[in-house]
Coordinates of C-alpha atoms in Angstrom, one line a residue:
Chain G
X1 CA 45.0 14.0 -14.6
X2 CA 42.1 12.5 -13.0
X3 CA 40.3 11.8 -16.6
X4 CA 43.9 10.2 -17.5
X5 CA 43.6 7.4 -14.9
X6 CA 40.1 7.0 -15.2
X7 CA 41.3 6.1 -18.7
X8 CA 44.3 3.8 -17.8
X9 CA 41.9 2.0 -15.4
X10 CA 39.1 1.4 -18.6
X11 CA 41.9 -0.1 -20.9
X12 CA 43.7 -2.4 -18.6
X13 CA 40.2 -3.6 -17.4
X14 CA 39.7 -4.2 -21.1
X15 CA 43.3 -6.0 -21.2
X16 CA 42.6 -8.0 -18.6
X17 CA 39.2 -9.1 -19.6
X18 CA 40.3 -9.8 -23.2
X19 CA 43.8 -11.7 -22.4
X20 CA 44.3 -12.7 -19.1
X21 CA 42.0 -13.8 -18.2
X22 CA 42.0 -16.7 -20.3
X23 CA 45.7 -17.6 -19.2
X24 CA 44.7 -18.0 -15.7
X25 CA 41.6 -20.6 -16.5
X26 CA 44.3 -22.2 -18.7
X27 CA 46.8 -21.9 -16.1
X28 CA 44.2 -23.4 -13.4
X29 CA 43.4 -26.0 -15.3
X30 CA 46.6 -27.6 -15.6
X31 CA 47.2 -27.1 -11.9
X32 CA 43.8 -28.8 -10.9
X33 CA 43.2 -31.0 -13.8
X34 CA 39.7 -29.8 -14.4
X35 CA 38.2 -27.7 -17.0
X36 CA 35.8 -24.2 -15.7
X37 CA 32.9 -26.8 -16.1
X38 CA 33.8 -29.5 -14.1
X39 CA 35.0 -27.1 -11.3
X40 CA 32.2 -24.8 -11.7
X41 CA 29.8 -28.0 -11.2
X42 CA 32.4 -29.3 -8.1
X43 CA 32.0 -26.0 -6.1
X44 CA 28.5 -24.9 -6.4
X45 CA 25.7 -26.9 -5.2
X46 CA 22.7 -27.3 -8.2
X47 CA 20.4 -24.0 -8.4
X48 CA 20.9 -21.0 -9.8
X49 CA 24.4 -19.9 -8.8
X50 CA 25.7 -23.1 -10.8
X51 CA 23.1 -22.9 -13.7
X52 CA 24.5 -18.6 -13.8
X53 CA 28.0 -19.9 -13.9
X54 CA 27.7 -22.5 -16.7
X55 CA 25.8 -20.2 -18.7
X56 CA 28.7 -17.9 -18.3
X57 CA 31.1 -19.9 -19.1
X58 CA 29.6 -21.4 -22.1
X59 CA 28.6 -17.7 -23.2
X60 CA 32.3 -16.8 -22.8
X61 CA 34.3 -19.9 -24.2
X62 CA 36.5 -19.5 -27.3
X63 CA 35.0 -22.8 -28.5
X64 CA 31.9 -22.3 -30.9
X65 CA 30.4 -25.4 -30.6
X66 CA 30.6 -24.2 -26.7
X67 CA 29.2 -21.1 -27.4
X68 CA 26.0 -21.8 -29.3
X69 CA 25.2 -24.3 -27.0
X70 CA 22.9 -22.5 -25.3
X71 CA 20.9 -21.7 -28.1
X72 CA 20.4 -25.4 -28.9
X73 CA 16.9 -26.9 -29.4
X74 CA 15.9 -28.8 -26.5
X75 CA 16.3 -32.4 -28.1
X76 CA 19.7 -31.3 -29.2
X77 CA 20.9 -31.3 -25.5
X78 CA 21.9 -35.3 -24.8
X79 CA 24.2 -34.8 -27.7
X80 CA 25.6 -31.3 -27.1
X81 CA 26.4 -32.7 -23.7
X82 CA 28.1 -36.1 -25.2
X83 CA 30.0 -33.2 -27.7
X84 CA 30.8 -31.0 -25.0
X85 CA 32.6 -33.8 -22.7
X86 CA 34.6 -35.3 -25.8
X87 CA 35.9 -31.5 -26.5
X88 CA 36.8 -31.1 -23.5
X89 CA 38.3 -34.7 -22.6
X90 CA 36.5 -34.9 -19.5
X91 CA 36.0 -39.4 -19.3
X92 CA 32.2 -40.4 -18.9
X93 CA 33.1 -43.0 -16.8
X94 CA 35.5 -41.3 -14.1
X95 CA 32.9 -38.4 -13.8
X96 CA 29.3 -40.1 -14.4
X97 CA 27.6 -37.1 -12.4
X98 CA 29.2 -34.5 -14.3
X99 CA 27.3 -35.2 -17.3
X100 CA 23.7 -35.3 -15.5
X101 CA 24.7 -32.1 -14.0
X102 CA 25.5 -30.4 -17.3
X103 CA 22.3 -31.8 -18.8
X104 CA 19.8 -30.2 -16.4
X105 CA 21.6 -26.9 -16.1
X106 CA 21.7 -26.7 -20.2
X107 CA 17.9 -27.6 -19.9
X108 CA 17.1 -24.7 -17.5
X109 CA 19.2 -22.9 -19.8
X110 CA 17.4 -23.2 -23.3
X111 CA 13.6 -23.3 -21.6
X112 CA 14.2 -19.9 -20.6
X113 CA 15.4 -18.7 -23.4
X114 CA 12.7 -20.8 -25.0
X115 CA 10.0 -19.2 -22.2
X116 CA 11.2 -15.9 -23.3
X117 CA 10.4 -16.3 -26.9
X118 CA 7.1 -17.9 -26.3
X119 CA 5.8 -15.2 -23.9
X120 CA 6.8 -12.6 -26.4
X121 CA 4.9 -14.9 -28.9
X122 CA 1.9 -14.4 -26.6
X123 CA 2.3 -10.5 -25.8
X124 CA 2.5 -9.6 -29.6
X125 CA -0.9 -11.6 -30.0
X126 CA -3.6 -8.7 -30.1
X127 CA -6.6 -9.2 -28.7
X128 CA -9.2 -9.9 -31.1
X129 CA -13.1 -9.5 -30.2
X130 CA -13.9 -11.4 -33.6
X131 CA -12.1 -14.4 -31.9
X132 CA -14.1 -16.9 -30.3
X133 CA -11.7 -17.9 -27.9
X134 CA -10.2 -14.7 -26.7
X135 CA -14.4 -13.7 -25.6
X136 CA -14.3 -16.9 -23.6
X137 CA -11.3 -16.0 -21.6
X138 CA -12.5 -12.5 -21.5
X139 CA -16.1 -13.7 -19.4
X140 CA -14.1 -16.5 -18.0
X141 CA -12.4 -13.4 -16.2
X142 CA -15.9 -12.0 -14.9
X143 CA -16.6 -15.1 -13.9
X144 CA -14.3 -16.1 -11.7
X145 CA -14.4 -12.6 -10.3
X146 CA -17.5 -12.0 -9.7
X147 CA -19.6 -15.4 -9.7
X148 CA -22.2 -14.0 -7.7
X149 CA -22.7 -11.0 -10.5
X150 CA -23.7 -11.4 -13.9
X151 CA -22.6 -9.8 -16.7
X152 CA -25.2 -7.6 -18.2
X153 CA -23.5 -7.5 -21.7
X154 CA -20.3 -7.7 -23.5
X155 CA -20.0 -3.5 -23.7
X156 CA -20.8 -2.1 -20.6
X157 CA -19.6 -0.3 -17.8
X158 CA -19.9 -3.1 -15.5
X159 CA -16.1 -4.1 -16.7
X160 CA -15.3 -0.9 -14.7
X161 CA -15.9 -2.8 -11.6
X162 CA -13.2 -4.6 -12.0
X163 CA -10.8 -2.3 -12.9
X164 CA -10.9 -1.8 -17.1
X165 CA -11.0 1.9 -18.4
X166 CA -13.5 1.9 -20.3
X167 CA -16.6 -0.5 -21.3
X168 CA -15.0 -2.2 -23.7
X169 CA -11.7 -4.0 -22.0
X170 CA -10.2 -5.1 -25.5
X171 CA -8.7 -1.4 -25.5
X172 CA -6.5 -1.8 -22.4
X173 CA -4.6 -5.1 -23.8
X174 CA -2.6 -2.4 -25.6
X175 CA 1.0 -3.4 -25.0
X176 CA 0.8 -6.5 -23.3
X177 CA -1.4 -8.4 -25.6
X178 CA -3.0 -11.6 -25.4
X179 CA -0.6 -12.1 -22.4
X180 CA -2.0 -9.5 -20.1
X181 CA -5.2 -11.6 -20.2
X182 CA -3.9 -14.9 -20.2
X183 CA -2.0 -13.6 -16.8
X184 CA -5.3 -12.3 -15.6
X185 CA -7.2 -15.5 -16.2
X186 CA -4.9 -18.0 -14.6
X187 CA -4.8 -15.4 -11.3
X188 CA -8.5 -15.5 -11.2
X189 CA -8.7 -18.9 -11.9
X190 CA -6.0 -20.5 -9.9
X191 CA -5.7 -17.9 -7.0
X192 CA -9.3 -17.1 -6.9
X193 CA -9.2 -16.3 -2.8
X194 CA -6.5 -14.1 -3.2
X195 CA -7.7 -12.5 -6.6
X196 CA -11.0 -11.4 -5.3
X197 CA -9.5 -10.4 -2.1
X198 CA -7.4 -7.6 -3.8
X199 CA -10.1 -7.0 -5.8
X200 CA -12.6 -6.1 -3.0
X201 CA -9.6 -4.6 -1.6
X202 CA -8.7 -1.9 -4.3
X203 CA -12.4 -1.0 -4.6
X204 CA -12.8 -0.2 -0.5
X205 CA -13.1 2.9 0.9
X206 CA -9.3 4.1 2.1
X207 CA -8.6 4.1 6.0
X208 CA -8.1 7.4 7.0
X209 CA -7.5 10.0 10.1
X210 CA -9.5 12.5 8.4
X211 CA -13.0 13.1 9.3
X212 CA -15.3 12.5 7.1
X213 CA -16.2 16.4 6.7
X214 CA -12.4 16.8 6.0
X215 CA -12.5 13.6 3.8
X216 CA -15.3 15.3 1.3
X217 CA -13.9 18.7 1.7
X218 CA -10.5 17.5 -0.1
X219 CA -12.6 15.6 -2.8
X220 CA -9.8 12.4 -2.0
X221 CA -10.4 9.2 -3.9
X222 CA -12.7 7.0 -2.0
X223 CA -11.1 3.8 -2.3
X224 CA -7.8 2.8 -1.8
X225 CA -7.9 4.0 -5.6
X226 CA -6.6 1.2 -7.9
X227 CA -7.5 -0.1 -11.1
X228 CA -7.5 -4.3 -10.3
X229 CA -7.2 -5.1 -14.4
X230 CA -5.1 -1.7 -15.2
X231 CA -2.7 -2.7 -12.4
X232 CA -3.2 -6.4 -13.5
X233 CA -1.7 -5.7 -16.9
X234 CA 0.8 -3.4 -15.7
X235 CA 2.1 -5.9 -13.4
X236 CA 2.2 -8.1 -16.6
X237 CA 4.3 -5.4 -18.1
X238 CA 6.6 -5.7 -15.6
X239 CA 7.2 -9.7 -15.4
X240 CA 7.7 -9.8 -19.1
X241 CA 10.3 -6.7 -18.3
X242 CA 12.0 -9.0 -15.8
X243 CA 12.2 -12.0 -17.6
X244 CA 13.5 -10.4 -21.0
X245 CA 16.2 -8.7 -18.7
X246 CA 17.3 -11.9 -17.4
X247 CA 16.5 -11.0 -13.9
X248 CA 14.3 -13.4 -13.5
X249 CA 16.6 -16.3 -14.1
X250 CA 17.5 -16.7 -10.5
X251 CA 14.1 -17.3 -9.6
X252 CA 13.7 -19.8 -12.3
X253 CA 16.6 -21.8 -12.1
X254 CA 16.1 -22.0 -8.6
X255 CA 12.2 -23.2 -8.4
X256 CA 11.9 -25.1 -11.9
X257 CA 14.1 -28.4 -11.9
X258 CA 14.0 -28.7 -15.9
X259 CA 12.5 -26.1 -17.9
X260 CA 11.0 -23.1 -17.0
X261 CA 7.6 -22.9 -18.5
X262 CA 4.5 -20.3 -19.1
X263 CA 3.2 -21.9 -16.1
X264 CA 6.0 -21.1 -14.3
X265 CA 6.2 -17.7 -15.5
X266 CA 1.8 -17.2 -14.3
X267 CA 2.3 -18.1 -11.2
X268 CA 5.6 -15.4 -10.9
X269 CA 3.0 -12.9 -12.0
X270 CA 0.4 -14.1 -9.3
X271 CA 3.4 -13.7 -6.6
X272 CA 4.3 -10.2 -8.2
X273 CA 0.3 -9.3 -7.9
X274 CA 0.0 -10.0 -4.3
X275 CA 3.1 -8.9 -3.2
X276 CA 2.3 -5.0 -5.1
X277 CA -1.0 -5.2 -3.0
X278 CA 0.6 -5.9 0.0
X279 CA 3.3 -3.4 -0.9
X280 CA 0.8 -0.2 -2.3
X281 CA -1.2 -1.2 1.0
X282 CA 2.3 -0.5 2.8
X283 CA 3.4 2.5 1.0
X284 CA -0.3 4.1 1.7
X285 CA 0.1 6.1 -1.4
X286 CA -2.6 9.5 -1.7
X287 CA -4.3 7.6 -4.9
X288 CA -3.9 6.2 -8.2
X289 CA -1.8 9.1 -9.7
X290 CA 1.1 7.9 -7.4
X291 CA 0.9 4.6 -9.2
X292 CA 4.1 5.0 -11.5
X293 CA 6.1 6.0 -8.2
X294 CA 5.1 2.9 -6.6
X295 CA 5.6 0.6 -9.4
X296 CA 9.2 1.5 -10.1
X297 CA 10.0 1.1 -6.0
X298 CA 8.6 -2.3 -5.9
X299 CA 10.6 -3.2 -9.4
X300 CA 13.3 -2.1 -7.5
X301 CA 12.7 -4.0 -4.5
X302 CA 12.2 -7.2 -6.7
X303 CA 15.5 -6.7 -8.8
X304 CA 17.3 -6.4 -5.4
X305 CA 15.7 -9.4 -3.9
X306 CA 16.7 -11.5 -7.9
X307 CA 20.7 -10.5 -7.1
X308 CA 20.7 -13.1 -4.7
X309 CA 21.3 -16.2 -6.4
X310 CA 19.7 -18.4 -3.7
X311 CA 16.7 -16.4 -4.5
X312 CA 13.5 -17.9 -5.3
X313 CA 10.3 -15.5 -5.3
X314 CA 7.4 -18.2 -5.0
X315 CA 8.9 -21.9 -4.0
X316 CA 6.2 -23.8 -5.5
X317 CA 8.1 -26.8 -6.3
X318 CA 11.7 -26.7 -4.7
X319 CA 14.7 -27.6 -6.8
X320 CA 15.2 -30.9 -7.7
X321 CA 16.4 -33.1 -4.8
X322 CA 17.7 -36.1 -7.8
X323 CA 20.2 -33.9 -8.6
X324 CA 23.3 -35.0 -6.9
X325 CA 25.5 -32.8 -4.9
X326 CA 29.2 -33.3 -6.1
Chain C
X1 CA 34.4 -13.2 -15.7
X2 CA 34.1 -9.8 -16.6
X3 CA 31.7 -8.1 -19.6
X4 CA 34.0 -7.1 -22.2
X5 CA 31.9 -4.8 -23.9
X6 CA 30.8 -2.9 -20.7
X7 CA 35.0 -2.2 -20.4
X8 CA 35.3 -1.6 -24.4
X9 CA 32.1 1.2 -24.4
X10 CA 33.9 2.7 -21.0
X11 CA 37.6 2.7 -23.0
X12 CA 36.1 4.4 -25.8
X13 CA 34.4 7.0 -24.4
X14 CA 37.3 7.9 -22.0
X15 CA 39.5 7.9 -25.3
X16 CA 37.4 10.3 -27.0
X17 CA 37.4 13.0 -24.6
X18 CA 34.5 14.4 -25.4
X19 CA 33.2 17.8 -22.9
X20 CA 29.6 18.6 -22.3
X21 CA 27.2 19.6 -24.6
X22 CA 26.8 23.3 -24.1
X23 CA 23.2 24.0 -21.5
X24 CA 19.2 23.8 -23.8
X25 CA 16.7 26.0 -22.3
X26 CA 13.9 23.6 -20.7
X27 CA 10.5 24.3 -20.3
X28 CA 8.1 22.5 -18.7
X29 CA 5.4 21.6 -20.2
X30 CA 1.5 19.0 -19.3
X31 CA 0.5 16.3 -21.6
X32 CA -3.0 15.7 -21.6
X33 CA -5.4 13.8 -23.9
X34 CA -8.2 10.8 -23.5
X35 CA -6.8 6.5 -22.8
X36 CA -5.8 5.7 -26.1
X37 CA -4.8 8.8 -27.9
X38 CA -1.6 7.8 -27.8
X39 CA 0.5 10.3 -25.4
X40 CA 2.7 7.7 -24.1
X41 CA 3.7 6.4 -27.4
X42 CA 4.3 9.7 -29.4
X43 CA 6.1 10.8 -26.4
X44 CA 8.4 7.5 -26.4
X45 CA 9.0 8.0 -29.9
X46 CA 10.2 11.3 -29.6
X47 CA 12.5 9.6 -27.2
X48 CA 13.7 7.4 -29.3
X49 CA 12.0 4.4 -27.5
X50 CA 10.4 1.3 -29.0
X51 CA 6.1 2.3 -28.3
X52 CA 5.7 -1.7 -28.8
X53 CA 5.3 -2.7 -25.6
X54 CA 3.2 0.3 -23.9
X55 CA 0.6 -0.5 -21.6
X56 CA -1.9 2.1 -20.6
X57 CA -0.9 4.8 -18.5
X58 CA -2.2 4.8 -14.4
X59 CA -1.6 8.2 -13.1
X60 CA 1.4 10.2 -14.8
X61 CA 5.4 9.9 -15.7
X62 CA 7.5 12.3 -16.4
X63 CA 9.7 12.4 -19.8
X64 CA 12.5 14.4 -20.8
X65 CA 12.0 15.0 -24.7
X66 CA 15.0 16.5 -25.9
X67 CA 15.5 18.6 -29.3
X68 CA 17.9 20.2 -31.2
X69 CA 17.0 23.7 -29.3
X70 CA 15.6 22.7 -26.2
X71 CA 14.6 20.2 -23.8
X72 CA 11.0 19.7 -22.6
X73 CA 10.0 17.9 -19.6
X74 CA 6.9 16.7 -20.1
X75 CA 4.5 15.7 -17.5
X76 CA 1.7 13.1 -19.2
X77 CA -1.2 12.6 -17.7
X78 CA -3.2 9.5 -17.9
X79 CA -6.6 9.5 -19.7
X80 CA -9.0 7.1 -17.9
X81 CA -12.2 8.7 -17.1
X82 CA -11.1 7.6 -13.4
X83 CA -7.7 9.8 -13.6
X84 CA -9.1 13.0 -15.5
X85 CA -10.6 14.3 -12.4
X86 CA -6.7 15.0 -11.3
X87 CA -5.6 16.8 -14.1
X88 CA -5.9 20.0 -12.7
X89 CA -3.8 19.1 -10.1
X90 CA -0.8 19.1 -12.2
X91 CA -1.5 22.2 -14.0
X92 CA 0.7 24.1 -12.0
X93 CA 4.0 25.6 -12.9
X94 CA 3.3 24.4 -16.8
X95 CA 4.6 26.7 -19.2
X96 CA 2.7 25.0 -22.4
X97 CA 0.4 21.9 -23.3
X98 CA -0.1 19.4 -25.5
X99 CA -3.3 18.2 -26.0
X100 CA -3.6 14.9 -27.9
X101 CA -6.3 13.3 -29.6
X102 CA -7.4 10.2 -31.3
X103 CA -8.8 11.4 -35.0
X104 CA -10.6 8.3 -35.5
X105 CA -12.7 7.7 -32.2
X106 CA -16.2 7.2 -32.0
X107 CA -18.2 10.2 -31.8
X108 CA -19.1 9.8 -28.3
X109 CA -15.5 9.9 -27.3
X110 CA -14.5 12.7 -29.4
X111 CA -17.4 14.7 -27.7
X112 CA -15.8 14.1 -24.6
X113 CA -12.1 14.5 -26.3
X114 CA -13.5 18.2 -26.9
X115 CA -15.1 19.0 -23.6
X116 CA -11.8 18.1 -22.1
X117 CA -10.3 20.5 -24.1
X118 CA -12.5 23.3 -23.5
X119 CA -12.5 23.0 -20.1
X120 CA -8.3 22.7 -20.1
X121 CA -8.4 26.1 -22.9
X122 CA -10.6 27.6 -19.9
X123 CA -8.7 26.6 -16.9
X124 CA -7.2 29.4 -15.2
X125 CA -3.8 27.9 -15.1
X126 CA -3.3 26.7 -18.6
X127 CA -5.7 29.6 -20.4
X128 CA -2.4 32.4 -21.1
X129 CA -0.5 28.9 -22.7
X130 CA 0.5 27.9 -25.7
X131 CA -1.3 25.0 -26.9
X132 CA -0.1 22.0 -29.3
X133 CA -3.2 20.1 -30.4
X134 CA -2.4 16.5 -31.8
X135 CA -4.7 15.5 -34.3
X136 CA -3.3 11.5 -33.9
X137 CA -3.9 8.2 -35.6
X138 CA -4.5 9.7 -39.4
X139 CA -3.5 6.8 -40.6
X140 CA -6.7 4.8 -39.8
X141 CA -9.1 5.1 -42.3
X142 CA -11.7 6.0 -40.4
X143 CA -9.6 9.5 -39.5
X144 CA -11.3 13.0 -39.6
X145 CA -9.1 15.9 -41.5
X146 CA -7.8 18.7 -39.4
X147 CA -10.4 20.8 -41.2
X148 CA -13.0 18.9 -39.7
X149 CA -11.4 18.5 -36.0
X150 CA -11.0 22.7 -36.0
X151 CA -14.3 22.5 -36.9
X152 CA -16.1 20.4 -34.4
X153 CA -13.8 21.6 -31.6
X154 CA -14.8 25.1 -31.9
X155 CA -11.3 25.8 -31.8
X156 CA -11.5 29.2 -34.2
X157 CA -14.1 30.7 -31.9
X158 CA -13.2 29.6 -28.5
X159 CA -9.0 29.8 -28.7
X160 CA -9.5 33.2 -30.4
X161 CA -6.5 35.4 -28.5
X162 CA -4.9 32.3 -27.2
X163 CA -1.9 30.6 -29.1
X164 CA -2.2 27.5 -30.6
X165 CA -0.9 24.6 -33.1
X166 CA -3.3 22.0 -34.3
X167 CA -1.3 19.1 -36.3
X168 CA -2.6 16.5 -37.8
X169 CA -0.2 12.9 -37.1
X170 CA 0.2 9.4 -36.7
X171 CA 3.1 6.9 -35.2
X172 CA 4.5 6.3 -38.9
X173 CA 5.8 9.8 -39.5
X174 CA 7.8 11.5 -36.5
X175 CA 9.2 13.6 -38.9
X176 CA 6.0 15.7 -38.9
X177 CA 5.2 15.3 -34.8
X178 CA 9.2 16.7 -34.4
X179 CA 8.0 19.6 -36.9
X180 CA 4.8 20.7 -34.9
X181 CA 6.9 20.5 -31.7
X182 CA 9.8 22.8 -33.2
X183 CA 6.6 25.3 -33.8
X184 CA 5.6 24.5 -29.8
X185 CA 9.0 25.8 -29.0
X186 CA 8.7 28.5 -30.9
X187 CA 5.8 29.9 -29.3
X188 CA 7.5 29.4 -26.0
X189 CA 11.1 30.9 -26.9
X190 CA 8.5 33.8 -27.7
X191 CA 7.1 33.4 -24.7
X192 CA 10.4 34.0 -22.5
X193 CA 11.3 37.4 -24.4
X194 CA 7.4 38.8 -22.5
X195 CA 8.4 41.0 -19.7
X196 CA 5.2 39.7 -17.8
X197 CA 4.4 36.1 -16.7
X198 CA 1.2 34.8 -15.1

């Protein structure tokens, strides 16, 4: 009996989605003389719970030229604009904000999809040792680690010391790619305090009640036991998941006025980096083998903190203040 | 608005009515090998996961590979010479292990691919085990034959009494991995009719 409602339930939630609820947008639109559109951009102020909405609605619209809209290129979107007002009558002239609205959310639309496609561009590029270019970001790396140590040679086991496996780091790029570095680089590069403070902190000896008699008699790790690079590419590993699962679409449409960019998407994964540290530092894990355990609560934590759509994980730049509250 | 194909997968599968499928035996089992021997992907495979985007493993995860006769749950172990030291931690409770290796490694790392071994063949946890040894990536060229892994490892010699599988394969044909692990199960259905267990 129970299995019999469950069942009723599922197929008049499938009624409903598939029928109904297109009368009642009809049926509201006559009583309040606006298209979803137009009220969706009337009742939510600009940021990511309008930019969601649109995209929604565009997703969702019987009207082809509606729904492939968000896939346009992003010189297309003047005109898909102009095409999508004349579709659905809304006058230019009575609603002149109405069509700036709809511009920038379609922009913050199409660069993600656009950032998404170029970051998996980036993550399929192996990394190459023959290529000139890929070494220099490699020692770039060292560099801006370690400036005060130089690097004996370019297979060595110095590249432990900053968390690679082996001494050659080109192995551990498996999976993420070109992209793992690239993310690596910019932390080093652009958040160099913070990136050599996490470093110094994952290779320190861990705090801890135990004697030290006690300490050597259970042969614990020394350190706080992580792996800067390892975790480094892991944490890349887990951007890219977020931003192919559309979670991070909150963040973005609510930090990036137009479209979100690789830049955009670097300086997430210096947040992300910072915020683990601060988070395995927290947790006070035994060592490195709890790692997975970790990870998954702080992906967790991050996917509950991206259901809020006023969320945004690192306000660099706020949203734009030009667009106009209607 | 609502996700229509969420409701449409939930309508179908209420429709169909379909009961549970009727209880596998499980058996736990350890995966071990050196970074880059490629646990986590034959394992994802075997799951039917994409390996694509597999980064390296930090400390372990646990998978549930099913089969037509039995589930495994598989603890793998990550292989960086920092992480080894813990294996033994998880040897306990393991009723089998799979020992993978990469057939085209230098000749330094294969020395230490076989040490590993040894000292897992040895270990007084895993010894009484059936082993599954993974000869993997035969498709690079510069891949040694099974003949010449048994060889080098020792393994005729030092396994002598215990049971084991050594298999030569590579991502492209899961066909042959699901083939040695049907053998692995074999050896610990076996395993389950002994009246003793260590």
């Amino acid at each position: 009996m129970k299995h019999f409602l469950r069942m009723f339930v599922q197929v008049c939630l499938y009624f409903y989605c598939k029928c109904l609820w297109r009368c009642l947008k009809f049926v509201v639109r006559k009583l309040t003389g606006q298209c979803e559109l137009q009220r969706i951009c009337y009742n939510t102020k600009p940021g990511a719970a309008r930019t969601m909405k649109i995209e929604a609605s565009l997703k969702g619209s019987k009207c082809k030229r509606l729904q492939t809209s968000v896939n346009v290129h992003p010189d297309a979107i003047e005109k898909t604009i102009d095409d999508i007002m004349e579709l659905k009558r809304i006058n230019p002239d009575i609603n002149p904000q109405l069509g700036v609205s709809l511009q920038a959310c379609l922009l913050q639309i199409v660069g993600y999809r656009n950032l998404i496609a170029e970051v998996e561009k980036l993550r399929r590029e192996p990394y190459d040792s023959e290529n000139p270019q890929h070494e220099e970001m490699l020692l770039k790396l060292w560099k801006c680690l370690k400036p005060d140590s130089p690097l004996k040679a370019r297979i060595s086991k110095q590249w432990c010391e900053i968390g690679f496996q082996g001494d050659d780091p080109k192995t551990d790029f498996r999976g993420m790619g070109l992209l793992g570095l690239y993310n690596l680089v910019y932390f080093a590069e652009w958040d160099t305090e913070i990136a050599q403070q996490v470093l110094t902190d994952s290779l320190h000896p861990k705090y801890s009640q135990l004697s030290k008699a006690e300490w050597e008699k259970k042969k614990f790790d020394k350190a706080i036991g992580y792996s800067f690079a390892i975790v480094g590419i892991n944490i890349t590993d887990l951007a890219y998941n977020l931003l192919v699962s559309g979670a991070l679409k909150t963040h973005f449409y609510n930090v990036a006025p137009e479209a979100p960019t690789l830049t955009h998407f670097q300086q997430t994964f210096c947040y992300l980096m910072h915020e683990f540290h601060k988070f395995w530092i927290d947790e006070d894990p035994l060592d490195i083998m709890e790692f997975n355990r970790v990870r998954e609560k702080f992906y967790k934590r991050i996917l509950r903190q991206l259901q809020n759509p006023e969320m945004a994980l690192c306000p660099h730049f706020a949203a734009s203040e030009s667009l106009i509250n209607m | 608005m609502c996700s229509t194909e969420w409701t449409q997968k939930r309508c179908f599968r209420a429709l169909c009515c379909k009961g549970p499928p009727p209880p596998r035996p499980e058996y736990d089992l350890v995966c071990i090998g050196l970074s880059g021997s490629g646990k986590t992907s034959l394992l994802s495979q075997l799951c039917s996961e994409s390996p694509e985007n597999i980064v390296s493993t930090t400390g372990f995860s646990i998978k549930a590979v099913p089969f037509q006769n039995a589930i495994l749950n598989v603890k793998e172990l990550g292989g960086a010479d920092n992480i080894r030291k813990y294996w033994s931690r998880y040897y306990q409770g393991s009723q089998g292990v799979i020992f993978v290796l990469d057939s085209a490694s230098s000749e330094d790392d294969l020395e230490t691919a076989r040490n590993e071994l040894h000292s897992a063949l040895q270990h007084p946890q895993l010894c009484t085990l059936p082993f599954l040894i993974l000869a993997n990536h035969q498709d690079k060229p510069a891949a040694r034959s099974v003949q010449e892994i048994k060889k080098y490892f020792e393994l005729e010699p030092l396994a002598r009494g215990k049971r084991w599988i050594l298999k030569p394969c590579s991502l492209d044909d899961m066909e042959a991995v699901k083939d040695s692990f049907s053998l692995l199960i074999n050896l610990l259905e076996e395993r389950d009719f002994e009246p003793s267990r260590m």
